[in-house]
XYZ file of C-alpha atoms in Angstrom:
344
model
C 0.000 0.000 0.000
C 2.838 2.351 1.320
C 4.553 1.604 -2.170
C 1.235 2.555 -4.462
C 1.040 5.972 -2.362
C 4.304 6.409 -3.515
C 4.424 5.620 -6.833
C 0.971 7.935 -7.372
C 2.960 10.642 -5.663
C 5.577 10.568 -8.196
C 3.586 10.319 -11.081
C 1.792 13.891 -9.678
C 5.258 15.706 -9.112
C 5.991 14.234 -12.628
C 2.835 15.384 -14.269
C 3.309 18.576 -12.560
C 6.664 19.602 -12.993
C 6.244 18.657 -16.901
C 2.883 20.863 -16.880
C 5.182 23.921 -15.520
C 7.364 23.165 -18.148
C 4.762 23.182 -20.904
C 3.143 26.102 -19.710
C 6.521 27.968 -19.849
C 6.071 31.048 -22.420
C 9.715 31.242 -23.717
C 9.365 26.846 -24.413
C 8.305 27.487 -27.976
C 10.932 29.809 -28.711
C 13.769 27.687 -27.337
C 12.294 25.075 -29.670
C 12.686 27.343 -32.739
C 16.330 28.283 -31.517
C 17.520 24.713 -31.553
C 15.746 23.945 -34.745
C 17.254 27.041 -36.002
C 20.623 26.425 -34.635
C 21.106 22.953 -36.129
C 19.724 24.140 -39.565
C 22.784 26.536 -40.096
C 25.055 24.297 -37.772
C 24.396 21.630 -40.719
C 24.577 23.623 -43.763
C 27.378 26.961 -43.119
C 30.514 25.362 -42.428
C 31.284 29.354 -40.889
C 28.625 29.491 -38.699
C 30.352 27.010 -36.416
C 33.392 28.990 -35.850
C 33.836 30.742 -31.770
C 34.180 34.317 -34.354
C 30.519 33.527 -35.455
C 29.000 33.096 -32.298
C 30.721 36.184 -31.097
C 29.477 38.133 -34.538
C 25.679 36.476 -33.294
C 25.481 37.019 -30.135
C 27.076 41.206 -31.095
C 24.113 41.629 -33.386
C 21.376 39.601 -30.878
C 22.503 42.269 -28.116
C 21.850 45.486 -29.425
C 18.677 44.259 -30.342
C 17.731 42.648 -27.137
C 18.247 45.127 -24.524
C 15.955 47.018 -26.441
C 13.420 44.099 -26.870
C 13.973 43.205 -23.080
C 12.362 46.217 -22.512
C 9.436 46.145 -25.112
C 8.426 42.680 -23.770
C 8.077 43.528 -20.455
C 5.877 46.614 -21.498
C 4.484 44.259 -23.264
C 3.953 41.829 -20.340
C 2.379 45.260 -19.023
C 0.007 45.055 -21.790
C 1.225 47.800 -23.956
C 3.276 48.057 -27.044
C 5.621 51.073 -27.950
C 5.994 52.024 -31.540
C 8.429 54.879 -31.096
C 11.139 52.866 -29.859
C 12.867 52.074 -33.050
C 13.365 55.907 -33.243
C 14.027 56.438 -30.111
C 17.297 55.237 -30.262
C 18.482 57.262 -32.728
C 16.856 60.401 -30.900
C 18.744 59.921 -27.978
C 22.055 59.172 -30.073
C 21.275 62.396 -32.227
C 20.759 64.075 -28.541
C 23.905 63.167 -26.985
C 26.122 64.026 -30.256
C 24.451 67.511 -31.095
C 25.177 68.687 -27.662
C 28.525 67.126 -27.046
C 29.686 68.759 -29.997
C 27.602 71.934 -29.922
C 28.354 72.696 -26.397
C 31.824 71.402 -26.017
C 30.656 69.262 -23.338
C 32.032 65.978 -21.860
C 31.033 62.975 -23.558
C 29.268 61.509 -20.324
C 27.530 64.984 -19.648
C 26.305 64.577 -23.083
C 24.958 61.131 -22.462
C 22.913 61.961 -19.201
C 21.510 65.109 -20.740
C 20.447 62.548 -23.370
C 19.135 59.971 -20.932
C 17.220 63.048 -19.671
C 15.990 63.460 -22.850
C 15.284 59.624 -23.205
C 12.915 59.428 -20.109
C 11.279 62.050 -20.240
C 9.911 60.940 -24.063
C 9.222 57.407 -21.835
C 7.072 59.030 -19.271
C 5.396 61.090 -21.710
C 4.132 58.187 -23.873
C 2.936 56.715 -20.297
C 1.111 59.839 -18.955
C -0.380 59.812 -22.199
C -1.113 56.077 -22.052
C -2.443 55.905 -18.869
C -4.496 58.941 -18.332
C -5.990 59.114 -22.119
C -7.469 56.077 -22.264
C -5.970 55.777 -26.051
C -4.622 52.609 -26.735
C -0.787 53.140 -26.680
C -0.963 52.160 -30.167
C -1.984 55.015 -31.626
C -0.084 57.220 -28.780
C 3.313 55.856 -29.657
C 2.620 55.592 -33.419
C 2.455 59.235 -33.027
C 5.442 59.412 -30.919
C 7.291 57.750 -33.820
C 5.931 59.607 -36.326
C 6.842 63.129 -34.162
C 10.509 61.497 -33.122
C 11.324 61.053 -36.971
C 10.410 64.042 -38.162
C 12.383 65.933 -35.226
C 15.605 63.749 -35.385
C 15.952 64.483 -39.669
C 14.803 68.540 -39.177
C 16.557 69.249 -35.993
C 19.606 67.336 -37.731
C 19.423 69.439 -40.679
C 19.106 72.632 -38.420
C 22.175 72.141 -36.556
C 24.575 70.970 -38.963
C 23.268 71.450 -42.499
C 22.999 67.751 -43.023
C 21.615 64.520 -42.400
C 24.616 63.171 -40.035
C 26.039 64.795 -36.911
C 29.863 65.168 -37.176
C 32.090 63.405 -35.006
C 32.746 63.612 -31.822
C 36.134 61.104 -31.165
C 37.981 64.126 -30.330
C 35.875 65.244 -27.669
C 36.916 64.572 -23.604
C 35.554 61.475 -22.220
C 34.671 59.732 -25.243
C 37.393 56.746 -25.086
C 35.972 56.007 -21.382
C 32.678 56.462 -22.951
C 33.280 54.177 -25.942
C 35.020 51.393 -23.493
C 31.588 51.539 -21.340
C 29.586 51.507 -24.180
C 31.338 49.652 -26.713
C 34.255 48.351 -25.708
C 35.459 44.895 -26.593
C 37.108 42.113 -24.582
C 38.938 38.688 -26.107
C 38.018 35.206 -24.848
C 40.096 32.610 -25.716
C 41.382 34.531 -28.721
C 37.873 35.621 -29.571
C 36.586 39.230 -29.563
C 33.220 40.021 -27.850
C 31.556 43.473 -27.164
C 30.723 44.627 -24.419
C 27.175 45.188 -24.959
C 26.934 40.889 -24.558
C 27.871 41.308 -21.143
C 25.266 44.204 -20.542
C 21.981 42.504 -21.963
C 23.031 39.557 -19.820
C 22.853 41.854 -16.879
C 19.977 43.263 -17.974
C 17.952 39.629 -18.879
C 18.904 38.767 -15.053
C 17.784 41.841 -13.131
C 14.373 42.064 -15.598
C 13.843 38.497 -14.782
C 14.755 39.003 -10.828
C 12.251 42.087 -10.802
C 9.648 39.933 -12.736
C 9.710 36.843 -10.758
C 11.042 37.794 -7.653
C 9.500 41.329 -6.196
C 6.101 42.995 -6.255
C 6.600 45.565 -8.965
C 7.039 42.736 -11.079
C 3.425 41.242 -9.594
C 1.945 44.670 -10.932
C 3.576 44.073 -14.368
C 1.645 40.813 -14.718
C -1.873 42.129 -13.026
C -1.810 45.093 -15.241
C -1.271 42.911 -18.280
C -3.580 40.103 -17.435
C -6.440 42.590 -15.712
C -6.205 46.129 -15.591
C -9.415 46.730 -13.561
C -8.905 43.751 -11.639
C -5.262 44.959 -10.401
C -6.356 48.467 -9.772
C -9.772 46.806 -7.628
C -6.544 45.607 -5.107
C -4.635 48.612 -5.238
C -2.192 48.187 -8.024
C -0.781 51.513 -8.875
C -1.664 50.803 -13.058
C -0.634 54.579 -14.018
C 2.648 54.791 -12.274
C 3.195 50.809 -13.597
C 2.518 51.485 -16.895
C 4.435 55.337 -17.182
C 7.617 53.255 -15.350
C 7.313 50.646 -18.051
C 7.356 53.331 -20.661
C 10.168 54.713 -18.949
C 12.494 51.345 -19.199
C 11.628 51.433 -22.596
C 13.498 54.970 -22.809
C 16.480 53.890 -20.787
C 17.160 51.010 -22.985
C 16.290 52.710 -26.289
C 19.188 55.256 -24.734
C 21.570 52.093 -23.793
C 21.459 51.335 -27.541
C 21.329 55.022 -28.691
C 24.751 55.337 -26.890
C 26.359 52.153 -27.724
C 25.746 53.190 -31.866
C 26.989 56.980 -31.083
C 30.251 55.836 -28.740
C 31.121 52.892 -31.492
C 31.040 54.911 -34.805
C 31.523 58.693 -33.871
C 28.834 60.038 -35.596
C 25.078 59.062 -36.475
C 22.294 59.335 -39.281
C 19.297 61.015 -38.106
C 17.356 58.616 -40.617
C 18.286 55.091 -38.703
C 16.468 52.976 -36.549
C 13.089 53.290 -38.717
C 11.483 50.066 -38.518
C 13.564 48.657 -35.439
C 10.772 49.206 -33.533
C 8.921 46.216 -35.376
C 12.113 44.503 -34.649
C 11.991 44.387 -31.128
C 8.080 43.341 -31.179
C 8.899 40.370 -33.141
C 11.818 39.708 -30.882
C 9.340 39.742 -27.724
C 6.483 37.886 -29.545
C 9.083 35.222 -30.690
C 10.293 35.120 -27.042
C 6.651 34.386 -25.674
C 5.649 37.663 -24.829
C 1.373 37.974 -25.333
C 0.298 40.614 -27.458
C -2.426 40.749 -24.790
C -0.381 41.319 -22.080
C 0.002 39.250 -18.810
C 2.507 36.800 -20.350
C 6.117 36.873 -20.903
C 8.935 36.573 -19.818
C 12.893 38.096 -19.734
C 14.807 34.950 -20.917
C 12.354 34.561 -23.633
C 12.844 38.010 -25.023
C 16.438 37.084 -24.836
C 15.695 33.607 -26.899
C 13.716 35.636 -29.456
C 16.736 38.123 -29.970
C 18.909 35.193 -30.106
C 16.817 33.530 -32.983
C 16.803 36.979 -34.712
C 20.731 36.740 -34.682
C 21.341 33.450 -35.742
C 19.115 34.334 -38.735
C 20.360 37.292 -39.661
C 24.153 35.686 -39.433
C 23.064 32.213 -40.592
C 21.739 33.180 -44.173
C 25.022 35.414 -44.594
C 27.516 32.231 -43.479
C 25.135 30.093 -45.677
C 25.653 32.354 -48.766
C 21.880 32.732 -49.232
C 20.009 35.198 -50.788
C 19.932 37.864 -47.893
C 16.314 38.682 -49.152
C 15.051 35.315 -47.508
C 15.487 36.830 -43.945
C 12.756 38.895 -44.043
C 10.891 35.537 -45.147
C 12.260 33.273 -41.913
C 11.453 36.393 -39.782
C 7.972 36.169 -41.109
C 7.593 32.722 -40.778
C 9.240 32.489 -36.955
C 6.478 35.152 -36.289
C 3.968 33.148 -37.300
C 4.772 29.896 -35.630
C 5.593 32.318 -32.335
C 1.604 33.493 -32.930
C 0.093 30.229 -33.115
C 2.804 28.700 -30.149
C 1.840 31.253 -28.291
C -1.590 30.556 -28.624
C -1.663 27.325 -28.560
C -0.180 27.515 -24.747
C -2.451 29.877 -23.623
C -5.492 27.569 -24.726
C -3.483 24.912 -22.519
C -2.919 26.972 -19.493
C -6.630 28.250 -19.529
C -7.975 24.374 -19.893
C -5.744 22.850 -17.232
């Protein structure tokens, strides 16, 4: 008898602990990744080199930290066109003033981050006191941002670039914090690796681990029912906004600090980027669901795509196809979970 208890008692823990894993968001994603991963693995005789990885994981970065932040608005329950722009804004920021002003590069930078937050907190005011779906609220943003960043440009320096500002005091210290490099076993990695690794692990602590991040999810998954038991929804969702800022001026600075100088035109369509990133990740586009790591995964996939098809010697034109596709089978993944969380 004792021995039937027991064996029912591990098939529960089993059936449980493989039900957690099933209803994990980011499980779909880390699917594609290996999928994804063993395509190129098989067929790009470069993609297996420690140089490629670096090159991958260089290109998932700046486009994670980014997407980090998009997903957990997301997560929120809100979505944030303008932040494909916003990077370049607060590049375009830090550059005209450096130069303009003679200032420090870092001085430059936090005027910029400034700047960057205060564009994040406007979008949430906005957000959360309109009413108006932060669809429409950030597709203006975007729309506002671009036009500002290409006739400001033009206004200050008579063209469509800023002009570089190597020469100015601070910026190696700058560059090194921003986008410096480091060698591993004879293999050069950036910096900005190290940071969205940081970045993955405190979103994730803050998620899982404290009450803010039990607002982020009851915002997302109920906004009436979280502010019925006293969530604070307008100060979640204008913070949200705001992380959004600080990483669209983490990027911002990492593109100014690593080539001098910057377009005012870049960075339009980025922001579709980063959703895809998130929704590949797990990430609900009805908020309530997602997760850090999965962003992370979804950046990762992004990468390796972008890189594979290179080291493959395909047709670059088919990554906009495989990006499509991923998309897709993110959508119905996604889906397909929820249906299995709600039934369970």
């Amino acid at each position: 008898m004792t021995a039937q208890v027991s064996t029912t008692e591990d098939r529960l823990r089993t059936h449980s602990g493989l039900g957690r894993l099933v209803r994990r968001p980011e499980l779909a994603s880390l699917l594609g990744f290996i999928v994804i991963f063993a395509l190129f693995f098989a067929v790009a005789p470069a993609f297996r080199s420690l140089d490629a990885m670096s090159t991958i994981l260089y290109a998932s970065s700046t486009l994670g930290i980014v997407a980090l932040a998009v997903g957990v608005l997301m997560v929120g329950g809100e979505f944030d066109l303008s932040s494909g722009v916003a990077v370049t804004t607060a590049a375009l920021a830090a550059s005209m003033l450096n130069y303009n002003l003679h200032l420090n590069s870092w001085v430059g930078a936090a005027l910029a981050l400034g700047i960057s937050l205060a564009i994040g907190a406007l979008n949430g005011v906005l957000v959360a006191r309109t009413g108006i779906p932060s669809f429409l609220i950030t597709l203006a943003a975007f729309l506002m941002l671009q036009g500002l960043n290409l006739a400001v440009t033009k206004l200050v320096t008579n063209q469509v670039a800023t002009p570089s500002i190597a020469d100015m005091e601070g910026f190696p210290s700058a560059r090194a914090f921003f986008a410096g490099t480091f060698t591993v076993g004879g293999v050069t990695v950036n910096v900005t690796v190290l940071w969205w690794i940081g970045f993955v692990a405190l979103a994730s602590f803050v998620l899982f681990r404290t009450k803010f991040g039990n607002w982020i999810t009851a915002v997302g998954g109920n906004e009436e029912a979280a502010r019925a038991v006293g969530v604070p929804v307008r100060r979640v969702k204008v913070l949200l906004f705001m992380f959004v800022g600080f990483a669209a001026w983490f990027v911002g600075m990492h593109t100014l600090f690593a080539f001098d100088s910057i377009q005012a035109g870049q960075g339009v369509g980025n922001e579709f980027l980063y959703i895809i990133a998130a929704v590949i990740g797990g990430c609900s586009m009805t908020g309530g669901r997602g997760t850090a790591v999965g962003t992370m995964i979804g950046a990762l996939i992004f990468g390796m795509t972008n890189q594979g098809i290179v080291y493959a010697g395909w047709n670059p034109d088919w990554f906009m196809f495989f990006l499509g596709a991923m998309l897709l089978f993110a959508v119905f993944a996604n889906t397909s979970f929820a249906n299995y969380t709600k039934n369970r």
